[in-house]
CSV table of C-alpha atoms and ligand atoms in Angstrom, one decimal:
chain,number,residue,atom,x,y,z
A,1,MET,CA,-15.3,15.6,43.4
A,2,TYR,CA,-15.4,14.2,39.9
A,3,ASP,CA,-14.6,10.6,38.9
A,4,ILE,CA,-11.7,11.9,36.6
A,5,SER,CA,-10.3,15.4,36.4
A,6,ILE,CA,-8.0,16.5,33.6
A,7,LYS,CA,-6.1,19.5,34.9
A,8,GLY,CA,-4.5,22.5,33.1
A,9,GLY,CA,-4.4,21.1,29.6
A,10,LEU,CA,-4.6,23.1,26.4
A,11,CYS,CA,-8.1,22.0,25.4
A,12,LEU,CA,-9.9,22.2,22.1
A,13,VAL,CA,-13.1,23.9,23.2
A,14,GLY,CA,-15.3,24.8,20.3
A,15,ASP,CA,-12.9,25.8,17.6
A,16,GLU,CA,-10.2,27.3,19.9
A,17,PHE,CA,-7.5,25.9,22.1
A,18,THR,CA,-7.7,27.3,25.6
A,19,ARG,CA,-6.3,26.3,29.1
A,20,ALA,CA,-9.0,24.5,31.0
A,21,ASN,CA,-9.9,21.8,33.5
A,22,ILE,CA,-12.2,19.0,32.6
A,23,GLY,CA,-14.3,17.1,35.1
A,24,ILE,CA,-15.8,13.7,34.1
A,25,GLN,CA,-18.7,12.2,36.1
A,26,GLY,CA,-19.8,8.7,35.1
A,27,ASN,CA,-19.6,8.5,31.3
A,28,ARG,CA,-20.2,12.2,30.6
A,29,ILE,CA,-18.2,15.4,30.6
A,30,ALA,CA,-19.6,17.3,33.6
A,31,TYR,CA,-17.4,20.4,33.7
A,32,VAL,CA,-15.2,22.4,31.3
A,33,GLY,CA,-13.7,25.6,32.7
A,34,ARG,CA,-11.1,27.4,34.8
A,35,GLU,CA,-12.3,26.5,38.3
A,36,ASP,CA,-9.9,24.4,40.3
A,37,ILE,CA,-11.5,21.0,40.4
A,38,ARG,CA,-10.7,17.6,42.1
A,39,GLY,CA,-11.1,14.1,40.8
A,40,GLU,CA,-10.8,10.5,42.2
A,41,VAL,CA,-8.3,10.2,39.4
A,42,GLU,CA,-6.4,13.3,38.5
A,43,ILE,CA,-4.5,13.6,35.2
A,44,MET,CA,-2.0,16.5,35.1
A,45,ALA,CA,-2.2,17.9,31.6
A,46,ASP,CA,-0.2,21.1,31.7
A,47,LYS,CA,2.1,19.6,29.0
A,48,LYS,CA,-0.8,18.1,27.0
A,49,LEU,CA,-3.2,18.9,24.3
A,50,VAL,CA,-6.7,17.7,25.2
A,51,VAL,CA,-9.0,17.0,22.2
A,52,PRO,CA,-12.2,14.9,21.5
A,53,GLY,CA,-11.4,11.3,20.6
A,54,LEU,CA,-11.2,10.4,16.9
A,55,PHE,CA,-14.1,8.6,15.2
A,56,ASN,CA,-13.1,6.1,12.5
A,57,ALA,CA,-16.3,6.0,10.6
A,58,HIS,CA,-15.7,3.1,8.2
A,59,THR,CA,-13.7,-0.1,9.0
A,60,HIS,CA,-13.6,-3.8,8.4
A,61,LEU,CA,-11.6,-4.3,11.7
A,62,ALA,CA,-10.6,-7.9,11.5
A,63,MET,CA,-8.9,-7.4,8.1
A,64,THR,CA,-5.8,-6.8,10.2
A,65,VAL,CA,-5.1,-10.5,9.7
A,66,LEU,CA,-4.9,-9.9,5.9
A,67,ARG,CA,-2.7,-6.8,6.2
A,68,GLY,CA,0.1,-7.1,3.7
A,69,TYR,CA,-1.1,-10.5,2.4
A,70,VAL,CA,-1.6,-9.4,-1.1
A,71,GLU,CA,-0.4,-6.1,-2.5
A,72,ASP,CA,0.1,-4.1,-5.7
A,73,MET,CA,-2.4,-5.9,-7.9
A,74,PRO,CA,-5.3,-4.7,-10.1
A,75,LEU,CA,-8.5,-4.4,-8.1
A,76,MET,CA,-10.3,-7.5,-9.4
A,77,GLU,CA,-7.3,-9.8,-8.9
A,78,TRP,CA,-6.7,-8.3,-5.5
A,79,LEU,CA,-10.3,-8.9,-4.5
A,80,ARG,CA,-10.2,-12.5,-5.7
A,81,ARG,CA,-7.2,-13.2,-3.5
A,82,VAL,CA,-8.8,-11.3,-0.5
A,83,TRP,CA,-12.1,-13.2,-0.9
A,84,GLU,CA,-10.3,-16.5,-1.1
A,85,ILE,CA,-8.7,-16.0,2.3
A,86,GLU,CA,-11.7,-14.2,3.8
A,87,ALA,CA,-13.8,-17.3,3.1
A,88,ARG,CA,-11.5,-19.2,5.5
A,89,LEU,CA,-11.6,-16.8,8.4
A,90,THR,CA,-12.8,-18.5,11.6
A,91,PRO,CA,-14.4,-16.8,14.6
A,92,LYS,CA,-11.0,-17.0,16.4
A,93,ASP,CA,-9.3,-15.2,13.5
A,94,ILE,CA,-12.0,-12.5,13.7
A,95,TYR,CA,-11.6,-12.1,17.4
A,96,TRP,CA,-7.8,-11.7,17.5
A,97,GLY,CA,-7.8,-9.6,14.4
A,98,SER,CA,-10.3,-7.3,16.0
A,99,ILE,CA,-8.4,-7.0,19.3
A,100,LEU,CA,-5.2,-6.2,17.2
A,101,GLY,CA,-7.1,-3.5,15.3
A,102,ILE,CA,-8.6,-2.0,18.5
A,103,LEU,CA,-5.1,-1.9,20.1
A,104,GLU,CA,-3.8,0.1,17.1
A,105,MET,CA,-6.8,2.4,17.3
A,106,ILE,CA,-6.4,3.1,21.0
A,107,LYS,CA,-2.7,3.8,20.6
A,108,THR,CA,-3.4,6.3,17.8
A,109,GLY,CA,-6.2,8.2,19.6
A,110,THR,CA,-9.4,6.6,18.2
A,111,THR,CA,-12.2,6.4,20.7
A,112,ALA,CA,-15.0,5.1,18.4
A,113,PHE,CA,-15.3,3.3,15.1
A,114,SER,CA,-18.0,1.9,12.8
A,115,ASP,CA,-17.4,-1.6,11.5
A,116,MET,CA,-19.0,-3.8,8.9
A,117,TYR,CA,-17.9,-7.5,8.6
A,118,PHE,CA,-19.0,-11.0,9.6
A,119,HIS,CA,-18.7,-13.2,12.7
A,120,MET,CA,-19.7,-9.9,14.3
A,121,ASP,CA,-20.3,-11.5,17.7
A,122,GLU,CA,-16.5,-11.8,18.0
A,123,VAL,CA,-16.0,-8.1,17.1
A,124,ALA,CA,-18.6,-7.2,19.7
A,125,ARG,CA,-16.8,-9.3,22.3
A,126,ALA,CA,-13.5,-7.5,21.5
A,127,VAL,CA,-15.2,-4.1,21.8
A,128,GLY,CA,-16.7,-5.0,25.1
A,129,GLU,CA,-13.4,-6.3,26.6
A,130,SER,CA,-11.3,-3.4,25.3
A,131,GLY,CA,-13.5,-0.6,26.5
A,132,MET,CA,-13.9,0.9,23.0
A,133,ARG,CA,-17.0,2.4,21.6
A,134,ALA,CA,-18.3,1.0,18.3
A,135,VAL,CA,-21.1,1.0,15.8
A,136,LEU,CA,-21.3,-2.5,14.5
A,137,SER,CA,-23.1,-4.0,11.5
A,138,TYR,CA,-23.2,-7.5,9.9
A,139,GLY,CA,-22.3,-7.0,6.3
A,140,MET,CA,-25.2,-8.4,4.2
A,141,ILE,CA,-24.7,-9.6,0.6
A,142,GLU,CA,-27.8,-10.8,-1.2
A,143,LYS,CA,-27.0,-10.7,-5.0
A,144,GLY,CA,-30.6,-10.9,-6.0
A,145,ASP,CA,-31.1,-14.3,-4.3
A,146,GLU,CA,-34.4,-14.1,-2.4
A,147,GLU,CA,-33.7,-16.9,0.0
A,148,LYS,CA,-30.2,-15.6,0.7
A,149,GLY,CA,-31.7,-12.2,1.3
A,150,ARG,CA,-34.1,-13.5,3.9
A,151,ASN,CA,-31.3,-15.2,5.7
A,152,GLU,CA,-29.0,-12.2,5.6
A,153,LEU,CA,-31.7,-9.9,6.9
A,154,GLU,CA,-32.5,-12.3,9.7
A,155,THR,CA,-28.8,-12.5,10.7
A,156,GLY,CA,-28.5,-8.7,10.6
A,157,THR,CA,-31.6,-8.3,12.6
A,158,GLU,CA,-30.6,-10.9,15.2
A,159,PHE,CA,-27.3,-9.2,15.6
A,160,ILE,CA,-29.0,-5.9,16.3
A,161,LYS,CA,-31.4,-7.4,18.8
A,162,GLU,CA,-28.6,-9.1,20.7
A,163,TRP,CA,-26.0,-6.4,20.8
A,164,ASP,CA,-27.6,-2.9,20.4
A,165,GLY,CA,-26.9,-1.0,23.6
A,166,ALA,CA,-24.5,-3.6,25.0
A,167,PHE,CA,-21.7,-2.7,27.5
A,168,SER,CA,-23.7,0.3,29.0
A,169,GLY,CA,-24.4,1.6,25.5
A,170,ARG,CA,-20.9,1.4,24.1
A,171,ILE,CA,-22.1,-0.7,21.2
A,172,LYS,CA,-24.6,0.6,18.8
A,173,ALA,CA,-25.8,-2.1,16.4
A,174,VAL,CA,-27.0,-1.1,12.9
A,175,PHE,CA,-27.7,-2.6,9.5
A,176,GLY,CA,-24.9,-3.1,6.9
A,177,PRO,CA,-26.1,-4.0,3.4
A,178,HIS,CA,-22.8,-4.2,1.6
A,179,ALA,CA,-23.4,-2.1,-1.6
A,180,PRO,CA,-25.9,-1.4,-4.4
A,181,TYR,CA,-24.0,-3.7,-6.7
A,182,THR,CA,-24.1,-6.7,-4.2
A,183,CYS,CA,-27.7,-6.1,-3.0
A,184,SER,CA,-30.8,-5.8,-5.2
A,185,PRO,CA,-33.2,-2.8,-5.0
A,186,GLY,CA,-35.9,-5.1,-3.5
A,187,PHE,CA,-33.5,-6.2,-0.7
A,188,LEU,CA,-32.3,-2.7,0.0
A,189,MET,CA,-35.9,-1.5,0.5
A,190,LYS,CA,-36.6,-4.4,2.9
A,191,VAL,CA,-33.5,-3.3,4.9
A,192,LYS,CA,-34.8,0.2,5.0
A,193,GLU,CA,-38.2,-0.9,6.3
A,194,ARG,CA,-36.6,-3.1,8.9
A,195,ALA,CA,-34.3,-0.2,10.0
A,196,GLU,CA,-37.4,2.0,10.5
A,197,GLU,CA,-39.2,-0.7,12.5
A,198,LEU,CA,-36.1,-1.1,14.8
A,199,ASP,CA,-35.3,2.6,14.7
A,200,THR,CA,-31.8,2.0,13.7
A,201,LEU,CA,-29.2,3.2,11.0
A,202,ILE,CA,-27.9,1.8,7.7
A,203,HIS,CA,-24.1,1.7,6.9
A,204,ILE,CA,-23.4,1.0,3.2
A,205,HIS,CA,-20.7,1.4,0.5
A,206,VAL,CA,-21.8,3.6,-2.3
A,207,ALA,CA,-20.1,5.0,-5.4
A,208,GLU,CA,-16.6,3.8,-4.5
A,209,THR,CA,-15.2,3.1,-7.9
A,210,LYS,CA,-15.7,4.2,-11.5
A,211,HIS,CA,-16.5,0.6,-12.3
A,212,GLU,CA,-19.4,0.6,-9.8
A,213,PHE,CA,-20.6,3.9,-11.2
A,214,GLU,CA,-20.7,2.6,-14.7
A,215,GLU,CA,-22.2,-0.8,-13.7
A,216,ILE,CA,-25.1,0.8,-11.8
A,217,LYS,CA,-25.7,3.3,-14.7
A,218,GLN,CA,-25.8,0.5,-17.2
A,219,LYS,CA,-28.0,-1.8,-15.2
A,220,TYR,CA,-30.5,0.8,-13.8
A,221,GLY,CA,-30.1,3.8,-16.1
A,222,LYS,CA,-29.1,6.0,-13.2
A,223,THR,CA,-25.9,6.9,-11.3
A,224,PRO,CA,-25.7,5.3,-7.8
A,225,VAL,CA,-26.8,8.0,-5.5
A,226,LYS,CA,-29.7,9.1,-7.8
A,227,PHE,CA,-30.7,5.4,-8.2
A,228,LEU,CA,-30.8,4.9,-4.4
A,229,ASP,CA,-32.8,8.2,-3.9
A,230,ASP,CA,-35.3,7.4,-6.7
A,231,MET,CA,-36.2,4.1,-5.0
A,232,GLY,CA,-36.7,6.0,-1.7
A,233,PHE,CA,-33.8,4.4,0.1
A,234,LEU,CA,-31.9,7.6,1.3
A,235,SER,CA,-32.6,9.3,4.6
A,236,LYS,CA,-31.0,10.6,7.8
A,237,ARG,CA,-30.6,6.9,8.8
A,238,VAL,CA,-28.1,6.2,6.0
A,239,ILE,CA,-24.4,6.6,6.2
A,240,ILE,CA,-22.6,6.0,2.9
A,241,ALA,CA,-18.9,5.0,2.7
A,242,HIS,CA,-16.9,6.5,-0.1
A,243,ALA,CA,-19.1,8.6,-2.4
A,244,VAL,CA,-16.1,9.1,-4.7
A,245,TRP,CA,-18.2,9.1,-7.9
A,246,VAL,CA,-21.0,11.6,-7.4
A,247,GLU,CA,-22.4,14.2,-9.7
A,248,ASN,CA,-23.5,17.7,-8.7
A,249,GLU,CA,-27.1,16.8,-8.5
A,250,GLU,CA,-26.2,13.8,-6.3
A,251,ILE,CA,-24.4,16.1,-3.8
A,252,ARG,CA,-27.6,18.1,-3.5
A,253,ILE,CA,-29.6,14.9,-2.9
A,254,LEU,CA,-27.2,13.8,-0.1
A,255,LYS,CA,-27.7,17.2,1.6
A,256,LYS,CA,-31.5,17.2,1.1
A,257,ARG,CA,-31.9,13.7,2.5
A,258,GLY,CA,-29.5,14.2,5.4
A,259,VAL,CA,-27.2,11.4,4.4
A,260,SER,CA,-23.7,11.3,6.0
A,261,VAL,CA,-20.7,10.5,3.9
A,262,VAL,CA,-17.5,8.7,5.1
A,263,HIS,CA,-14.4,9.7,3.2
A,264,ASN,CA,-11.6,7.1,3.2
A,265,PRO,CA,-8.7,8.9,1.5
A,266,VAL,CA,-5.9,6.2,2.0
A,267,SER,CA,-8.1,3.4,0.8
A,268,ASN,CA,-9.3,5.4,-2.2
A,269,LEU,CA,-5.7,6.1,-3.2
A,270,LYS,CA,-4.5,2.6,-2.6
A,271,LEU,CA,-7.2,0.9,-4.6
A,272,ALA,CA,-6.9,3.7,-7.2
A,273,SER,CA,-10.6,4.5,-6.7
A,274,GLY,CA,-10.4,8.3,-7.2
A,275,ILE,CA,-10.6,11.5,-5.1
A,276,ALA,CA,-13.9,12.2,-3.4
A,277,ARG,CA,-15.4,15.7,-3.8
A,278,VAL,CA,-15.1,16.5,-0.2
A,279,ARG,CA,-14.8,20.2,-0.5
A,280,GLU,CA,-18.0,20.4,-2.6
A,281,MET,CA,-19.9,18.1,-0.3
A,282,LEU,CA,-18.9,20.2,2.8
A,283,ARG,CA,-19.8,23.4,1.0
A,284,ALA,CA,-23.2,22.0,0.1
A,285,GLY,CA,-23.7,21.2,3.8
A,286,VAL,CA,-23.3,17.4,3.7
A,287,ASN,CA,-22.0,15.9,7.0
A,288,VAL,CA,-18.7,14.3,5.9
A,289,CYS,CA,-16.7,12.2,8.3
A,290,LEU,CA,-13.4,10.2,8.0
A,291,GLY,CA,-12.5,6.5,8.0
A,292,THR,CA,-9.7,4.1,7.2
A,293,ASP,CA,-11.7,1.3,5.5
A,294,GLY,CA,-10.2,-2.2,6.1
A,295,ALA,CA,-6.6,-2.9,7.0
A,296,ALA,CA,-6.1,-4.9,3.7
A,297,SER,CA,-6.7,-1.7,1.7
A,298,ASN,CA,-4.9,0.9,3.9
A,299,ASN,CA,-3.0,-0.8,5.8
A,300,THR,CA,-3.4,0.9,9.2
A,301,TYR,CA,-6.1,2.1,11.4
A,302,ASN,CA,-4.2,5.3,12.2
A,303,MET,CA,-6.6,8.2,11.7
A,304,PHE,CA,-3.8,10.8,11.7
A,305,GLU,CA,-2.9,9.6,8.2
A,306,GLU,CA,-6.4,10.1,7.0
A,307,ILE,CA,-6.6,13.6,8.6
A,308,LYS,CA,-3.5,14.8,6.8
A,309,LEU,CA,-4.3,13.1,3.5
A,310,ALA,CA,-7.9,14.3,3.4
A,311,SER,CA,-6.7,17.8,3.6
A,312,LEU,CA,-3.8,17.4,1.1
A,313,LEU,CA,-6.0,15.6,-1.5
A,314,GLN,CA,-8.6,18.4,-1.6
A,315,LYS,CA,-5.8,21.0,-2.0
A,316,VAL,CA,-4.3,19.2,-5.0
A,317,ALA,CA,-7.6,18.2,-6.6
A,318,THR,CA,-8.8,21.8,-6.6
A,319,THR,CA,-5.4,23.4,-6.9
A,320,ARG,CA,-6.4,25.6,-3.9
A,321,ALA,CA,-4.2,25.4,-0.8
A,322,ASP,CA,-7.1,26.6,1.3
A,323,ALA,CA,-9.5,23.9,0.0
A,324,LEU,CA,-9.9,22.0,3.2
A,325,LYS,CA,-8.7,23.8,6.3
A,326,ALA,CA,-7.2,22.2,9.4
A,327,ALA,CA,-10.1,23.0,11.7
A,328,ASP,CA,-12.6,21.5,9.2
A,329,VAL,CA,-10.7,18.3,8.7
A,330,LEU,CA,-10.2,17.8,12.5
A,331,LYS,CA,-14.0,18.2,12.9
A,332,MET,CA,-14.5,15.6,10.2
A,333,ALA,CA,-12.3,13.2,12.2
A,334,THR,CA,-14.2,13.9,15.5
A,335,ARG,CA,-17.5,15.6,15.7
A,336,ASN,CA,-18.9,14.6,12.3
A,337,GLY,CA,-18.4,10.9,12.9
A,338,TYR,CA,-20.4,11.1,16.2
A,339,VAL,CA,-23.1,13.2,14.4
A,340,ALA,CA,-23.3,10.7,11.5
A,341,TYR,CA,-24.0,7.8,13.9
A,342,GLY,CA,-26.2,9.8,16.3
A,343,ILE,CA,-23.8,9.5,19.3
A,344,GLU,CA,-23.5,12.5,21.7
A,345,GLY,CA,-19.8,13.0,21.6
A,346,GLY,CA,-16.9,14.5,19.6
A,347,GLU,CA,-16.8,17.8,21.5
A,348,LEU,CA,-15.3,18.9,24.8
A,349,LYS,CA,-18.6,20.3,26.2
A,350,GLU,CA,-20.6,19.6,29.3
A,351,GLY,CA,-23.1,16.9,28.8
A,352,MET,CA,-21.2,15.1,26.0
A,353,LEU,CA,-20.0,11.5,26.3
A,354,ALA,CA,-16.5,11.5,27.8
A,355,ASP,CA,-14.5,10.2,24.8
A,356,ILE,CA,-11.3,12.3,25.1
A,357,ILE,CA,-7.6,11.9,24.1
A,358,LEU,CA,-4.5,13.6,25.4
A,359,LEU,CA,-1.6,14.4,23.2
A,360,ASP,CA,2.0,15.2,24.2
A,361,ALA,CA,2.4,18.9,23.5
A,362,LYS,CA,6.2,18.4,23.7
A,363,SER,CA,6.3,15.6,21.1
A,364,PHE,CA,9.3,16.1,18.8
A,365,ASN,CA,7.1,16.2,15.7
A,366,TYR,CA,4.9,19.0,17.2
A,367,LEU,CA,7.6,21.5,18.0
A,368,PRO,CA,7.6,24.4,18.0
A,369,LEU,CA,4.0,24.5,18.8
A,370,TYR,CA,2.9,27.7,17.1
A,371,ASN,CA,-0.6,26.5,16.7
A,372,PRO,CA,-1.7,23.1,18.1
A,373,LEU,CA,-4.3,22.7,15.4
A,374,TYR,CA,-1.7,22.7,12.7
A,375,SER,CA,0.6,20.4,14.6
A,376,ILE,CA,-2.2,17.8,15.1
A,377,VAL,CA,-3.4,18.0,11.5
A,378,TYR,CA,-0.2,18.4,9.5
A,379,ALA,CA,2.4,16.9,11.8
A,380,GLY,CA,0.5,14.2,13.7
A,381,TYR,CA,1.8,10.6,13.7
A,382,GLY,CA,-0.3,9.1,16.4
A,383,CYS,CA,2.8,8.4,18.6
A,384,GLU,CA,2.0,11.6,20.5
A,385,VAL,CA,-1.2,10.1,22.0
A,386,THR,CA,-0.6,9.5,25.7
A,387,HIS,CA,-4.0,9.0,27.3
A,388,VAL,CA,-7.3,7.7,26.0
A,389,ILE,CA,-10.7,8.0,27.8
A,390,VAL,CA,-13.7,6.2,26.4
A,391,ASP,CA,-17.2,6.5,28.0
A,392,GLY,CA,-15.6,8.0,31.1
A,393,GLU,CA,-13.1,5.2,31.6
A,394,LEU,CA,-9.3,5.6,31.2
A,395,ILE,CA,-8.2,2.9,28.8
A,396,MET,CA,-4.8,4.2,28.0
A,397,ASP,CA,-2.7,5.8,30.7
A,398,ASP,CA,0.6,7.4,29.8
A,399,ARG,CA,0.8,5.1,26.7
A,400,ASN,CA,-0.1,1.9,28.6
A,401,VAL,CA,-3.2,0.3,27.2
A,402,LEU,CA,-4.9,-0.9,30.4
A,403,THR,CA,-7.6,-3.2,28.8
A,404,ILE,CA,-5.5,-5.3,26.4
A,405,ASP,CA,-2.5,-7.5,27.1
A,406,GLU,CA,-0.2,-6.5,24.2
A,407,GLU,CA,2.2,-9.5,24.4
A,408,LYS,CA,-0.7,-11.9,24.3
A,409,VAL,CA,-2.1,-10.2,21.3
A,410,VAL,CA,1.1,-10.5,19.3
A,411,ASP,CA,1.4,-14.2,20.2
A,412,ARG,CA,-2.2,-15.1,19.4
A,413,VAL,CA,-2.3,-13.1,16.1
A,414,GLU,CA,0.8,-14.8,14.9
A,415,SER,CA,-0.5,-18.3,15.7
A,416,THR,CA,-4.0,-17.7,14.3
A,417,VAL,CA,-2.5,-16.4,11.1
A,418,SER,CA,-0.1,-19.3,10.7
A,419,ASP,CA,-3.1,-21.7,10.9
A,420,LEU,CA,-4.9,-19.6,8.3
A,421,ILE,CA,-2.1,-19.6,5.8
A,422,GLU,CA,-1.3,-23.3,6.5
A,423,GLY,CA,-4.8,-24.1,5.3
A,424,LEU,CA,-4.2,-22.3,2.0
A,425,ARG,CA,-1.3,-24.5,0.9
A,426,PRO,CA,-2.3,-26.9,-1.9
A,427,ARG,CA,-2.5,-30.4,-0.6
A,428,GLY,CA,-1.1,-33.6,-2.2
B,1,NI,NI1,-15.2,-0.7,3.0
């Protein structure tokens, strides 16, 4: 008798969809096969697709409260307005913004995410309550100021010590130096040393925009990835968000050092950053995963949008319709995220963590279901997600999110945002 059995679904096992039963014991997948199995909780899945949960590998979760606040502006002006309001965010805003973001993620099939922001205790609390899995980092900005650097590193370290492994291991806490243009080389190397001491990872933005590429080149005489490698920063511990502006030699460096890359197609389009060279990176053997980035530059946490766009962008950028195939992009959205962050999940295989989603195989947008893979990748909305299991716990059952009170979220988000905006009105 398993804790949960998922019966008769069309399951993505390896690269193929096959009819199978899945048994979950504790937080792990204990059985995948054709034997008739029983569970304390049984989910009839004969009309479902069963796939590994999606991993959103780069977010600033609480930016949900800024969603739609400022749009259609040149990047620098947009950033100025975003920073102005970000400076006013209270722990309460961060908490409710995080719960709202997690609600959206659960409903669209995400089982794990990697977040970098501030007031991270509130994000951790939201993760704990919602049943989600997350990699969390306090976003450190030092700007060459030694004292600020010491304080930032201390805050980042304290966060890791307090939260790493919390909620039976659902939280993994790591370092999050913001970027090479907001952190000096000296500071980045201190972060690297500390990450080695604590045996943890580093999540950082690198080579997002042409502006950054030129700025680093001008300041240090090298392009961003090469600059980081020459100082000895890059290793398997490092996960870089974006890598839009990378040269051929830098792709080889990423592979050689075992660095994972998070591709954020919607954000890169919306902020007009460019198209990352995903096909080349994958062909070179770099582990590339997918993310949404923050809700202010996306504006959703729906991974199905990223999946489809990631594939389409490579096709148009290379004028090859086979540039990024459905199976590969789905792997980017699942397995590769888990691999990047060293978490044993993202596959329907015995021994893996039980992070699993069920999709309605009869959903209007999937029909006719010639090949489930193509329906998921090219016709997915997110509305077809019916069940979500994280760490062996059912957190969405037949589209009901069991861990979050939706009405309360709507109410609290609206009131917290009205306080926030109220404060912005000029006085007098
Ligand atoms: Ni970002």
